[in-house]
PDB file of C-alpha atoms in Angstrom:
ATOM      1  CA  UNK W 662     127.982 -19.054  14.047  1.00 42.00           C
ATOM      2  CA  UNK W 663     125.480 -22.190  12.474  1.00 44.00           C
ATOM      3  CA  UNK W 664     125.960 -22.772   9.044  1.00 57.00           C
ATOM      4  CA  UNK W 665     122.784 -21.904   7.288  1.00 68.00           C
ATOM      5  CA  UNK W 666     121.217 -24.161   4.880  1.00 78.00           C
ATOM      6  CA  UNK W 667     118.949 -22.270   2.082  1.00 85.00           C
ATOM      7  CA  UNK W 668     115.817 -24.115   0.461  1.00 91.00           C
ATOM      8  CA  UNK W 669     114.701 -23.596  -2.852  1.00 92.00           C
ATOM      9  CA  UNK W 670     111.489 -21.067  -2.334  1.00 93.00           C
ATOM     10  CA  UNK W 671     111.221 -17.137  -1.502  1.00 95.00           C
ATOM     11  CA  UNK W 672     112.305 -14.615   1.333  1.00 95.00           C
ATOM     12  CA  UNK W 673     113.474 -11.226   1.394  1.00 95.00           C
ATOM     13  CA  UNK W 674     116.787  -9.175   0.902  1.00 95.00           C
ATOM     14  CA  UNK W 675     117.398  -6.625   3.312  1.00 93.00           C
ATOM     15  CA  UNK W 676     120.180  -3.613   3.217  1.00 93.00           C
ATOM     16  CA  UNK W 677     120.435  -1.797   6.584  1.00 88.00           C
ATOM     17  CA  UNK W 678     120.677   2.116   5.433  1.00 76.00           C
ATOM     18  CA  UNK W 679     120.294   1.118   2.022  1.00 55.00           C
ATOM     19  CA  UNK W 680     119.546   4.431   0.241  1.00 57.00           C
ATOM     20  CA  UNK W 681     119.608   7.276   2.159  1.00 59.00           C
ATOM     21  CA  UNK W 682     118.884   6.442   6.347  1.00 66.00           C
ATOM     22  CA  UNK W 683     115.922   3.960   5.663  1.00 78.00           C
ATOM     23  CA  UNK W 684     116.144   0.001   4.989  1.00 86.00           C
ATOM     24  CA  UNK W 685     115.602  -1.367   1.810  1.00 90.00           C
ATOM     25  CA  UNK W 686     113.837  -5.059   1.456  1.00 93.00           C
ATOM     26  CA  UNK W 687     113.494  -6.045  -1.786  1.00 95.00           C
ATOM     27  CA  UNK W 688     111.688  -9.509  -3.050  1.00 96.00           C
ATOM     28  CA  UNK W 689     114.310 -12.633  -2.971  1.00 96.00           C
ATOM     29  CA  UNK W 690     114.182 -15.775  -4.938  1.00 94.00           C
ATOM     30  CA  UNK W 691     116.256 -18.536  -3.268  1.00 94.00           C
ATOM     31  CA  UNK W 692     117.968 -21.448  -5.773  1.00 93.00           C
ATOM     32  CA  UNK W 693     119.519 -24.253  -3.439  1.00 93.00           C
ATOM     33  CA  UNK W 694     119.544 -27.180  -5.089  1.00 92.00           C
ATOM     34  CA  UNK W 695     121.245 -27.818  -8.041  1.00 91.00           C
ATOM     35  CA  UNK W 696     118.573 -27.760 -10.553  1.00 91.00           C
ATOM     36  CA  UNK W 697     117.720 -24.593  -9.320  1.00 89.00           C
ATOM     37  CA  UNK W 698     120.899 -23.130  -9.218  1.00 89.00           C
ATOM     38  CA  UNK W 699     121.591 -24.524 -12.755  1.00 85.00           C
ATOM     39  CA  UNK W 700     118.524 -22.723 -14.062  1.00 85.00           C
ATOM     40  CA  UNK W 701     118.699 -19.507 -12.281  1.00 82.00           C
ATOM     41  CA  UNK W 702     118.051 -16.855 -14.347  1.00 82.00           C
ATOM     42  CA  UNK W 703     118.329 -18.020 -17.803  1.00 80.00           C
ATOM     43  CA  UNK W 704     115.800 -17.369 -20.432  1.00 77.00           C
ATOM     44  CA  UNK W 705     113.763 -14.433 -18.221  1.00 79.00           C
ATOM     45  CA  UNK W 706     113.267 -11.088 -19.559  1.00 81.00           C
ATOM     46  CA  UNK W 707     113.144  -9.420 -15.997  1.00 82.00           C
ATOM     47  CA  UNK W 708     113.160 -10.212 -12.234  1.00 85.00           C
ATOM     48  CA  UNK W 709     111.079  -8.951  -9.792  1.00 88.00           C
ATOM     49  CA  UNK W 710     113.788  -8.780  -6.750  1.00 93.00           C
ATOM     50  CA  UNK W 711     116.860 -10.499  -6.356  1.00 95.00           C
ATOM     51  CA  UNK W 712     117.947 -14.063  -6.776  1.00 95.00           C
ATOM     52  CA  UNK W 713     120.524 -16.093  -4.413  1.00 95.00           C
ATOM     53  CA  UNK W 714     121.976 -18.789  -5.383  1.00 95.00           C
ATOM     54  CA  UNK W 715     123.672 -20.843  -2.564  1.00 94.00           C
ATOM     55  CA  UNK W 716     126.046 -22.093  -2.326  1.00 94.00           C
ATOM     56  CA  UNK W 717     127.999 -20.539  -5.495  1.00 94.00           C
ATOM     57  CA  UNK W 718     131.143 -18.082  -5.724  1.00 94.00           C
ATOM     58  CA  UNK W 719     130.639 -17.683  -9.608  1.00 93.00           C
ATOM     59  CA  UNK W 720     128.070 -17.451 -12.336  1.00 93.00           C
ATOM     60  CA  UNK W 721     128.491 -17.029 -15.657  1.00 91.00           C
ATOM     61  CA  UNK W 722     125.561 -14.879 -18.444  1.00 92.00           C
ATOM     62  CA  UNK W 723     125.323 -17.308 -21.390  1.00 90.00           C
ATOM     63  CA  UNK W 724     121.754 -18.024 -22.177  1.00 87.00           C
ATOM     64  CA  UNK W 725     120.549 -14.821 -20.382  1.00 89.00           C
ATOM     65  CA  UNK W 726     118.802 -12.138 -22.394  1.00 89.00           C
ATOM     66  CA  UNK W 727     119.348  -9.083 -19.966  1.00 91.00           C
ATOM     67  CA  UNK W 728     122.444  -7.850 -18.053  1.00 94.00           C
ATOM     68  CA  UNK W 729     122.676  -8.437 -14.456  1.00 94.00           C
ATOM     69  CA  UNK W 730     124.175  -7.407 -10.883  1.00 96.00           C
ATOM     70  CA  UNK W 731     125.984  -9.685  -9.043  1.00 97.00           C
ATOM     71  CA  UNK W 732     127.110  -9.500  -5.666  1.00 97.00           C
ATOM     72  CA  UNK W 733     129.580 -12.101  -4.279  1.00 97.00           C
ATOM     73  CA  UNK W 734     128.499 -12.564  -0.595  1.00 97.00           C
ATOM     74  CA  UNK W 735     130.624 -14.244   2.557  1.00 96.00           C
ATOM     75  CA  UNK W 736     129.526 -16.870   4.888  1.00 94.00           C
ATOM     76  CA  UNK W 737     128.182 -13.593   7.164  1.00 95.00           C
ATOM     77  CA  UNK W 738     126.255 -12.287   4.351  1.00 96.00           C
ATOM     78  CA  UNK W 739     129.005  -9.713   4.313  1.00 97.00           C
ATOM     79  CA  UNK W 740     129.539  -8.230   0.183  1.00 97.00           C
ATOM     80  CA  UNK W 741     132.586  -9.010  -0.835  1.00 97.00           C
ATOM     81  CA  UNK W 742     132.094  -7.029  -4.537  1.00 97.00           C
ATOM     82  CA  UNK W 743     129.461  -6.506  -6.778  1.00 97.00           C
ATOM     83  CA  UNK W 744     129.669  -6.497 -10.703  1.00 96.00           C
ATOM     84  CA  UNK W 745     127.749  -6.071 -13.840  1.00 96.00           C
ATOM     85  CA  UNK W 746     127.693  -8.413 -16.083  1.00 96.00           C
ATOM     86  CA  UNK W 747     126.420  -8.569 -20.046  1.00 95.00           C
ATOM     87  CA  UNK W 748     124.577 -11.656 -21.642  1.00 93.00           C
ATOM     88  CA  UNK W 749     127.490 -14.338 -22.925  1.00 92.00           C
ATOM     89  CA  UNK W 750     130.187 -13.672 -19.924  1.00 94.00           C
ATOM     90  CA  UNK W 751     131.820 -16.176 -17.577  1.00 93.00           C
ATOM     91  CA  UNK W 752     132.436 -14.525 -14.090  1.00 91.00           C
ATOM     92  CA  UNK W 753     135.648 -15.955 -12.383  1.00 91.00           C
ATOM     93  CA  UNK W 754     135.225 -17.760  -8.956  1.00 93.00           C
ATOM     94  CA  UNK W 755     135.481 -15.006  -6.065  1.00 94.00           C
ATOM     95  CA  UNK W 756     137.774 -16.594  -3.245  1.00 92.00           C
ATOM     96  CA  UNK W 757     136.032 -16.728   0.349  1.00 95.00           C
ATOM     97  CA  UNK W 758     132.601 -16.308  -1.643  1.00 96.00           C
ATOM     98  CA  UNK W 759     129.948 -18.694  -0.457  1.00 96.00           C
ATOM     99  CA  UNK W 760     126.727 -17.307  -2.023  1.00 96.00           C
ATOM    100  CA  UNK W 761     125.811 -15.077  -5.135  1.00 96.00           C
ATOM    101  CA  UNK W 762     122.962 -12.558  -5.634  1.00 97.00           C
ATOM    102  CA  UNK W 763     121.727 -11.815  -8.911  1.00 95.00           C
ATOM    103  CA  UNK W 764     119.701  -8.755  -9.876  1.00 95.00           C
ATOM    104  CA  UNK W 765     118.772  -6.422 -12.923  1.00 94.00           C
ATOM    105  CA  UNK W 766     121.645  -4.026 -14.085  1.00 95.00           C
ATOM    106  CA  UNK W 767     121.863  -1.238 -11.760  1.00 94.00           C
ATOM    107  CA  UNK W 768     119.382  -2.218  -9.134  1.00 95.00           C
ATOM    108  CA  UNK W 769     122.223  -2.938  -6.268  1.00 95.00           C
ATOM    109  CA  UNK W 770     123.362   0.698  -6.549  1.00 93.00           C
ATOM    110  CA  UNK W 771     119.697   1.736  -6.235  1.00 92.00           C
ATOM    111  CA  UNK W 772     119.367  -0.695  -3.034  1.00 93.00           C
ATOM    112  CA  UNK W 773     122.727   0.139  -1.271  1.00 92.00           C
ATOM    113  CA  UNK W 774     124.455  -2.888  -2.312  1.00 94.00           C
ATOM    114  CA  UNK W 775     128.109  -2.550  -2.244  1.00 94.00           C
ATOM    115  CA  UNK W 776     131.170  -4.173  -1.477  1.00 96.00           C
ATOM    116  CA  UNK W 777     131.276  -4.123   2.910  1.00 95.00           C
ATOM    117  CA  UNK W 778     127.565  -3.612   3.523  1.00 94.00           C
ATOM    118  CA  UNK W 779     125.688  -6.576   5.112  1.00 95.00           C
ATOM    119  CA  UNK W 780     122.918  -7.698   4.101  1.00 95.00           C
ATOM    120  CA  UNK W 781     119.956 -10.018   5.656  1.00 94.00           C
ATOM    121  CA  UNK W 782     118.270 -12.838   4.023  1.00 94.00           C
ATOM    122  CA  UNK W 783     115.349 -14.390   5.622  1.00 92.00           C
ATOM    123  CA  UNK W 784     113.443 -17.833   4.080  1.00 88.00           C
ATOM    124  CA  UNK W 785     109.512 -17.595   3.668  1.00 86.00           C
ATOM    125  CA  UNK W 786     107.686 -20.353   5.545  1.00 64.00           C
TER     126      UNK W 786
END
């Protein structure tokens, strides 16, 4: 399998079967470089989508203003877990993780997001 290198920009999360027998594609924000990464989510009120970061296997809440999903994904977009997590936490570093999605509190379990389910990721432009 190539190793897939994200660029900062936009694409879209999907969950085969998400809820229920349909697919789910949600809006995805995609933070590659550093600065991006670095930035991520802090300071927003809401987020329309998801966010990935890649490559990451942790995140941490302090500076963020709402809680958040995050789901810990493998190099096959496989999810390893998925957690909620409160403004002003550190998350610990998930072994075998290579990319993190972010997301409002308790939109993964609305989209099918849980630990074993693959998801796709596709890159705008």
């Amino acid at each position: 399998m190539a190793r897939r290198r994200w660029r900062d920009g936009r694409g879209t999360l999907s969950v085969p079967g998400g809820t229920g027998a349909r697919d789910i594609t949600v809006p995805l924000e995609i933070a590659a470089s550093y600065r991006a990464r670095t930035r991520g989510l802090l300071g927003r009120t809401s987020l329309d989508g998801a966010m990935l970061l890649s490559p990451a296997n942790s995140v941490h809440t302090f500076g963020m203003r709402i809680p958040i999903d995050v789901a810990y994904l493998d190099r096959r977009l496989t999810v390893l877990s998925v957690r909620t997590m409160r403004p002003g936490r550190l998350g610990l570093p998930r072994p075998r993780a290579r990319h993190v999605l972010e997301a409002e509190a308790g939109a993964m379990a609305g989209w099918g997001v849980r630990a074993g389910v693959r998801v796709e990721l596709t890159a705008d432009g």
